[in-house]
Structures are given as C-alpha cells and as structure tokens.
C-alpha cells in the first residue's frame, strides 16, 4: 500500500493579541490535535498607525459640540479591540491667537475613543490628537469652525 501525503499552507493575520484557538479540519474532521492554542503577542497600540474618523476632524460650529472617533491600531496597522494601556489626548488650537480647547475623550472599551470638543471661536483651527504621546495618522487636522448653523423654515 502506498501512502500519499500533501502539504497545504494557509496564513492568517491576527487582529488582536492574546490566546487564540486554531481549528484545522479536513472534510469536517479535526486534524492532529486540533484545535491548537496560539499566543499572539507584540500587538501594542501605535499613535502613528492609529487613525480617526468623523465630522469633527474637518468642520465644527462655534459654541457647539463637535465629535470624532479615534481607532487604536497596532504597530502593524491592525485595529485593536482593547483600550488597555492606551492614552488618547487632543486639543483644538485657534490659528488666529493660538488659544486652545482641550478635547474630552471617552474610552469605549473596544479600542475606540469618542472625542468631543466645543470651539470658542470661528475660523481656522488645528486639531492635535495623540495616542500614547505620539501623533495619530494625519494629525494635526485642519478644522474650519463656522459662526453658526443655519436653519430654514418654510
């Protein structure tokens, strides 16, 4: 009797650190000692690889709350689902006189952070945002703060 063997390679890029369980099956049956336990380490949050999204990154209204969300990402650019050991800070700086407003940051406990601020004046501003003391991707952001919102009633 001749035994045939074949080798197939698969790869997976983990999206979080910690213990993972890897199931290997062929035709619905476990292979070897599957599932295998794997420890993923070295995925620490990086300011340079972290990013932000939301309307408060480009526009705001004087005296009204503006918001955006920071997404903590690892050294290899993967979003992390943990906020442990992550410190996000921000401030809005007015171009006219360098006065600033601190950004309030709420940890969503899932690797994202809700950031809000209330501009005190209209005009051009720079929004500086850091994660663990390092500027996030594309920070500082240029924000235009308008005088007020307009409402039309017909």
mmCIF file of N, CA and C in Angstrom, residues 7 34 87 106 109-110 152:
data_model
loop_
_atom_site.group_PDB
_atom_site.id
_atom_site.type_symbol
_atom_site.label_atom_id
_atom_site.label_comp_id
_atom_site.label_asym_id
_atom_site.label_seq_id
_atom_site.Cartn_x
_atom_site.Cartn_y
_atom_site.Cartn_z
ATOM 1 N N UNK A 7 0.906 18.676 1.284
ATOM 2 C CA UNK A 7 1.095 19.795 2.195
ATOM 3 C C UNK A 7 0.405 21.015 1.604
ATOM 4 N N UNK A 34 -5.949 19.178 16.772
ATOM 5 C CA UNK A 34 -6.762 20.390 16.605
ATOM 6 C C UNK A 34 -7.928 20.355 17.591
ATOM 7 N N UNK A 87 -3.668 55.750 25.908
ATOM 8 C CA UNK A 87 -3.999 57.090 26.394
ATOM 9 C C UNK A 87 -4.172 58.020 25.193
ATOM 10 N N UNK A 106 -13.599 59.839 25.712
ATOM 11 C CA UNK A 106 -14.298 58.754 26.401
ATOM 12 C C UNK A 106 -13.846 57.431 25.797
ATOM 13 N N UNK A 109 -13.979 51.255 25.479
ATOM 14 C CA UNK A 109 -13.567 49.918 25.941
ATOM 15 C C UNK A 109 -13.562 48.862 24.843
ATOM 16 N N UNK A 110 -13.335 49.294 23.600
ATOM 17 C CA UNK A 110 -13.259 48.358 22.481
ATOM 18 C C UNK A 110 -12.153 48.738 21.501
ATOM 19 N N UNK A 152 -33.557 76.783 8.035
ATOM 20 C CA UNK A 152 -34.553 77.411 7.182
ATOM 21 C C UNK A 152 -35.905 76.780 7.453
#
